[in-house]
mmCIF file of C-alpha atoms in Angstrom:
data_model
loop_
_atom_site.group_PDB
_atom_site.id
_atom_site.type_symbol
_atom_site.label_atom_id
_atom_site.label_comp_id
_atom_site.label_asym_id
_atom_site.label_seq_id
_atom_site.Cartn_x
_atom_site.Cartn_y
_atom_site.Cartn_z
ATOM 1 C CA ALA A 15 109.264 -42.945 105.412
ATOM 2 C CA GLY A 16 107.520 -42.981 102.057
ATOM 3 C CA GLN A 17 104.530 -43.848 101.837
ATOM 4 C CA GLY A 18 104.711 -46.380 98.982
ATOM 5 C CA LEU A 19 107.000 -48.747 102.280
ATOM 6 C CA GLU A 20 104.240 -47.879 104.310
ATOM 7 C CA ARG A 21 101.631 -49.523 102.331
ATOM 8 C CA GLY A 22 103.960 -52.589 101.022
ATOM 9 C CA GLN A 23 104.415 -53.161 104.162
ATOM 10 C CA ALA A 24 100.579 -53.374 105.338
ATOM 11 C CA GLU A 25 99.571 -55.089 102.180
ATOM 12 C CA ALA A 26 101.897 -58.110 102.955
ATOM 13 C CA LEU A 27 100.533 -58.459 106.658
ATOM 14 C CA LEU A 28 96.833 -58.709 105.458
ATOM 15 C CA GLN A 29 97.874 -61.078 103.390
ATOM 16 C CA ARG A 30 99.844 -63.107 105.662
ATOM 17 C CA ARG A 31 97.479 -62.794 108.042
ATOM 18 C CA HIS A 32 95.145 -64.598 105.848
ATOM 19 C CA ARG A 33 97.445 -67.634 105.592
ATOM 20 C CA ALA A 34 98.880 -67.698 109.599
ATOM 21 C CA ASN A 35 95.056 -67.795 109.598
ATOM 22 C CA ILE A 36 94.761 -71.515 107.787
ATOM 23 C CA LEU A 37 98.017 -72.765 108.935
ATOM 24 C CA ALA A 38 96.963 -71.753 113.142
ATOM 25 C CA GLY A 39 93.663 -74.383 112.355
ATOM 26 C CA TYR A 40 95.583 -76.893 110.671
ATOM 27 C CA TYR A 41 97.646 -76.815 114.350
ATOM 28 C CA ASP A 42 94.572 -76.370 115.951
ATOM 29 C CA GLY A 43 93.530 -79.561 114.144
ATOM 30 C CA ASP A 44 90.788 -77.587 112.209
ATOM 31 C CA GLN A 45 91.800 -78.620 108.745
ATOM 32 C CA PRO A 46 89.821 -80.167 105.774
ATOM 33 C CA LEU A 47 89.742 -83.627 105.381
ATOM 34 C CA GLY A 48 91.428 -83.967 101.732
ATOM 35 C CA PHE A 49 91.560 -87.197 101.554
ATOM 36 C CA ALA A 50 88.252 -88.481 101.442
ATOM 37 C CA SER A 51 86.583 -88.718 97.853
ATOM 38 C CA SER A 52 83.335 -87.394 97.126
ATOM 39 C CA GLU A 53 81.370 -90.714 97.951
ATOM 40 C CA PHE A 54 83.498 -91.819 100.778
ATOM 41 C CA ARG A 55 82.539 -88.438 102.162
ATOM 42 C CA GLN A 56 78.741 -89.083 101.099
ATOM 43 C CA THR A 57 78.879 -92.286 102.844
ATOM 44 C CA PHE A 58 80.828 -91.966 106.132
ATOM 45 C CA GLY A 59 80.724 -88.382 106.420
ATOM 46 C CA TRP A 60 78.303 -88.099 109.089
ATOM 47 C CA LEU A 61 80.678 -90.468 110.935
ATOM 48 C CA LEU A 62 83.761 -88.372 110.228
ATOM 49 C CA GLY A 63 82.810 -84.914 110.632
ATOM 50 C CA GLU A 64 83.914 -84.340 113.705
ATOM 51 C CA PHE A 65 87.113 -86.295 113.154
ATOM 52 C CA ALA A 66 90.314 -85.074 112.104
ATOM 53 C CA ASP A 67 93.939 -87.226 113.387
ATOM 54 C CA ASN A 68 95.766 -83.763 114.401
ATOM 55 C CA TRP A 69 99.618 -84.573 114.014
ATOM 56 C CA CYS A 70 100.706 -80.931 113.584
ATOM 57 C CA GLN A 71 100.621 -80.088 117.201
ATOM 58 C CA VAL A 72 102.505 -83.450 117.511
ATOM 59 C CA GLY A 73 104.818 -82.620 115.092
ATOM 60 C CA VAL A 74 105.570 -78.623 116.147
ATOM 61 C CA GLY A 75 105.392 -79.860 120.103
ATOM 62 C CA ALA A 76 108.361 -82.273 119.496
ATOM 63 C CA LYS A 77 110.220 -80.137 117.724
ATOM 64 C CA GLU A 78 109.917 -77.630 119.737
ATOM 65 C CA GLU A 79 110.830 -79.216 123.268
ATOM 66 C CA ARG A 80 113.885 -79.780 121.384
ATOM 67 C CA LEU A 81 114.493 -76.013 120.945
ATOM 68 C CA ARG A 82 115.867 -74.847 124.847
ATOM 69 C CA VAL A 83 118.126 -71.199 124.623
ATOM 70 C CA LYS A 84 120.736 -72.613 127.564
ATOM 71 C CA GLY A 85 123.269 -69.394 127.580
ATOM 72 C CA PHE A 86 124.833 -66.946 125.527
ATOM 73 C CA ARG A 87 128.546 -67.299 124.236
ATOM 74 C CA GLY A 88 130.289 -66.238 121.312
ATOM 75 C CA SER A 89 131.319 -62.658 122.210
ATOM 76 C CA GLY A 90 134.839 -63.082 123.604
ATOM 77 C CA SER A 91 133.908 -61.212 126.879
ATOM 78 C CA ALA A 92 132.018 -63.720 129.884
ATOM 79 C CA GLU A 93 130.347 -60.865 130.958
ATOM 80 C CA VAL A 94 129.305 -59.617 128.067
ATOM 81 C CA ASP A 95 127.375 -63.210 127.338
ATOM 82 C CA ALA A 96 126.410 -63.191 131.220
ATOM 83 C CA ALA A 97 124.715 -59.571 130.675
ATOM 84 C CA ALA A 98 122.691 -61.360 127.828
ATOM 85 C CA TRP A 99 121.625 -63.766 129.797
ATOM 86 C CA ALA A 100 120.953 -61.645 132.078
ATOM 87 C CA HIS A 101 118.313 -59.928 130.202
ATOM 88 C CA TRP A 102 117.112 -62.849 128.232
ATOM 89 C CA GLN A 103 116.045 -63.929 131.921
ATOM 90 C CA ARG A 104 114.548 -60.563 133.158
ATOM 91 C CA ASN A 105 112.850 -60.893 130.305
ATOM 92 C CA ASN A 106 111.171 -63.958 130.590
ATOM 93 C CA MET A 107 111.964 -65.262 127.476
ATOM 94 C CA ASP A 108 112.150 -69.174 128.940
ATOM 95 C CA ALA A 109 108.464 -68.958 127.841
ATOM 96 C CA GLY A 110 108.607 -65.822 124.967
ATOM 97 C CA SER A 111 111.284 -68.608 123.350
ATOM 98 C CA GLN A 112 109.071 -71.322 123.883
ATOM 99 C CA LEU A 113 106.339 -69.378 122.239
ATOM 100 C CA ALA A 114 108.555 -68.018 119.594
ATOM 101 C CA HIS A 115 109.977 -71.073 118.412
ATOM 102 C CA THR A 116 106.022 -72.889 118.302
ATOM 103 C CA GLU A 117 104.969 -69.973 116.180
ATOM 104 C CA ALA A 118 108.020 -69.574 113.575
ATOM 105 C CA LEU A 119 107.116 -73.669 113.390
ATOM 106 C CA ILE A 120 103.455 -73.436 112.542
ATOM 107 C CA HIS A 121 103.553 -70.851 110.621
ATOM 108 C CA GLY A 122 107.613 -70.370 108.627
ATOM 109 C CA GLU A 123 108.987 -67.220 110.814
ATOM 110 C CA ASN A 124 108.299 -65.255 113.585
ATOM 111 C CA TYR A 125 109.766 -61.967 114.916
ATOM 112 C CA VAL A 126 111.491 -60.786 118.219
ATOM 113 C CA THR A 127 110.870 -57.080 119.353
ATOM 114 C CA VAL A 128 113.869 -55.584 120.958
ATOM 115 C CA TRP A 129 113.646 -51.982 122.176
ATOM 116 C CA VAL A 130 114.652 -50.059 125.545
ATOM 117 C CA GLY A 131 112.543 -49.390 128.139
ATOM 118 C CA ASP A 132 111.748 -47.013 130.061
ATOM 119 C CA ASP A 133 114.532 -47.525 132.728
ATOM 120 C CA ASP A 134 117.073 -47.856 129.831
ATOM 121 C CA GLU A 135 117.333 -51.812 129.816
ATOM 122 C CA PRO A 136 116.372 -54.076 126.611
ATOM 123 C CA VAL A 137 112.186 -55.046 126.361
ATOM 124 C CA ILE A 138 112.183 -58.455 124.509
ATOM 125 C CA THR A 139 108.476 -59.142 123.123
ATOM 126 C CA PRO A 140 107.923 -62.092 120.844
ATOM 127 C CA GLU A 141 105.095 -60.879 118.043
ATOM 128 C CA HIS A 142 103.103 -63.061 116.022
ATOM 129 C CA PRO A 143 103.754 -62.875 112.291
ATOM 130 C CA ALA A 144 99.982 -62.637 111.457
ATOM 131 C CA ARG A 145 101.179 -58.649 113.432
ATOM 132 C CA ALA A 146 104.694 -58.444 112.412
ATOM 133 C CA ILE A 147 106.877 -58.091 108.942
ATOM 134 C CA VAL A 148 110.499 -56.842 107.968
ATOM 135 C CA LEU A 149 111.368 -55.281 105.148
ATOM 136 C CA PRO A 150 114.762 -57.137 104.759
ATOM 137 C CA HIS A 151 117.552 -54.959 103.436
ATOM 138 C CA HIS A 152 118.569 -56.953 99.568
ATOM 139 C CA HIS A 153 122.200 -57.308 100.083
ATOM 140 C CA ARG A 154 123.042 -57.273 103.718
ATOM 141 C CA LEU A 155 121.403 -60.792 104.618
ATOM 142 C CA HIS A 156 121.230 -59.540 108.331
ATOM 143 C CA GLU A 157 119.771 -55.964 108.058
ATOM 144 C CA SER A 158 116.240 -54.933 107.408
ATOM 145 C CA LEU A 159 115.204 -51.607 106.078
ATOM 146 C CA ALA A 160 112.223 -51.659 108.080
ATOM 147 C CA GLY A 161 109.290 -53.449 109.871
ATOM 148 C CA LEU A 162 106.462 -53.046 110.968
ATOM 149 C CA ARG A 163 104.099 -54.585 113.941
ATOM 150 C CA THR A 164 99.914 -54.079 114.782
ATOM 151 C CA TRP A 165 98.241 -54.286 117.545
ATOM 152 C CA THR A 166 94.666 -54.444 119.077
ATOM 153 C CA ASP A 167 94.725 -51.552 121.906
ATOM 154 C CA ALA A 168 92.413 -51.758 125.016
ATOM 155 C CA GLU A 169 90.237 -49.361 123.819
ATOM 156 C CA GLY A 170 89.076 -51.523 120.478
ATOM 157 C CA HIS A 171 92.041 -49.571 118.340
ATOM 158 C CA GLU A 172 94.437 -50.269 115.548
ATOM 159 C CA ARG A 173 97.362 -49.599 116.126
ATOM 160 C CA LEU A 174 100.629 -49.829 113.943
ATOM 161 C CA GLU A 175 104.169 -49.346 114.425
ATOM 162 C CA LEU A 176 106.831 -48.720 111.640
ATOM 163 C CA PHE A 177 109.969 -49.063 112.683
ATOM 164 C CA THR A 178 112.817 -47.082 110.471
ATOM 165 C CA PRO A 179 116.490 -46.763 111.195
ATOM 166 C CA GLU A 180 115.365 -43.148 111.544
ATOM 167 C CA TYR A 181 112.381 -43.094 113.192
ATOM 168 C CA VAL A 182 109.766 -45.117 114.880
ATOM 169 C CA TYR A 183 106.020 -43.817 113.073
ATOM 170 C CA LEU A 184 102.755 -44.641 115.240
ATOM 171 C CA TYR A 185 99.857 -44.975 114.050
ATOM 172 C CA ARG A 186 95.801 -45.098 115.307
ATOM 173 C CA PHE A 187 92.858 -45.968 113.556
ATOM 174 C CA GLU A 188 89.974 -45.102 115.207
ATOM 175 C CA ARG A 189 86.243 -45.359 112.900
ATOM 176 C CA SER A 190 87.962 -44.790 110.173
ATOM 177 C CA VAL A 191 90.044 -41.369 110.727
ATOM 178 C CA LEU A 192 93.878 -42.003 111.003
ATOM 179 C CA PHE A 193 95.680 -40.118 113.969
ATOM 180 C CA ILE A 194 99.238 -40.134 113.434
ATOM 181 C CA ARG A 195 102.458 -39.587 115.572
ATOM 182 C CA VAL A 196 105.975 -39.287 114.650
ATOM 183 C CA VAL A 197 109.196 -40.513 117.306
ATOM 184 C CA ASP A 198 112.238 -40.006 116.749
ATOM 185 C CA GLY A 199 114.592 -42.807 117.173
ATOM 186 C CA ASP A 200 115.342 -41.613 120.607
ATOM 187 C CA GLY A 201 111.280 -41.898 121.853
ATOM 188 C CA SER A 202 110.767 -37.867 121.996
ATOM 189 C CA VAL A 203 108.023 -36.868 119.914
#
């Protein structure tokens, strides 16, 4: 992976975090009273300082409660469809998909990471859109050139993973020092 790819994705992710915080604020009911004129605020601002109708949660909730995954079909094989459903259930994606749908409705996008776990079974994890980004392929809409996600570990270090078709690059930031470990696609270091 080139340094430009990593830097470009990281910069896009940082810009997205700011937007995600604003959208989350609206969802949580923390938005400015944009309709109020300065005269209105001056006269009634003390009455309405903590007042705002939060229709964002109602709208998102109304749509999300209608989005339920009830199974899989279309592979042409009932056995394959049943196996996909078993993986879905094993990863508690009934709840995970609700989270992913809610975040997608709030932010306009959301991601899910899927990989093979230590037991050779799929692991499915919804990712918050402020913590993940994908670089799409220019011509093939259902392919990605790379993906990036971040999180903070238990010790307070910012972690970053850059996924490419060939490699997974793992980064840990500690007191402005960058520790890098590169893991290839089969998990060996």
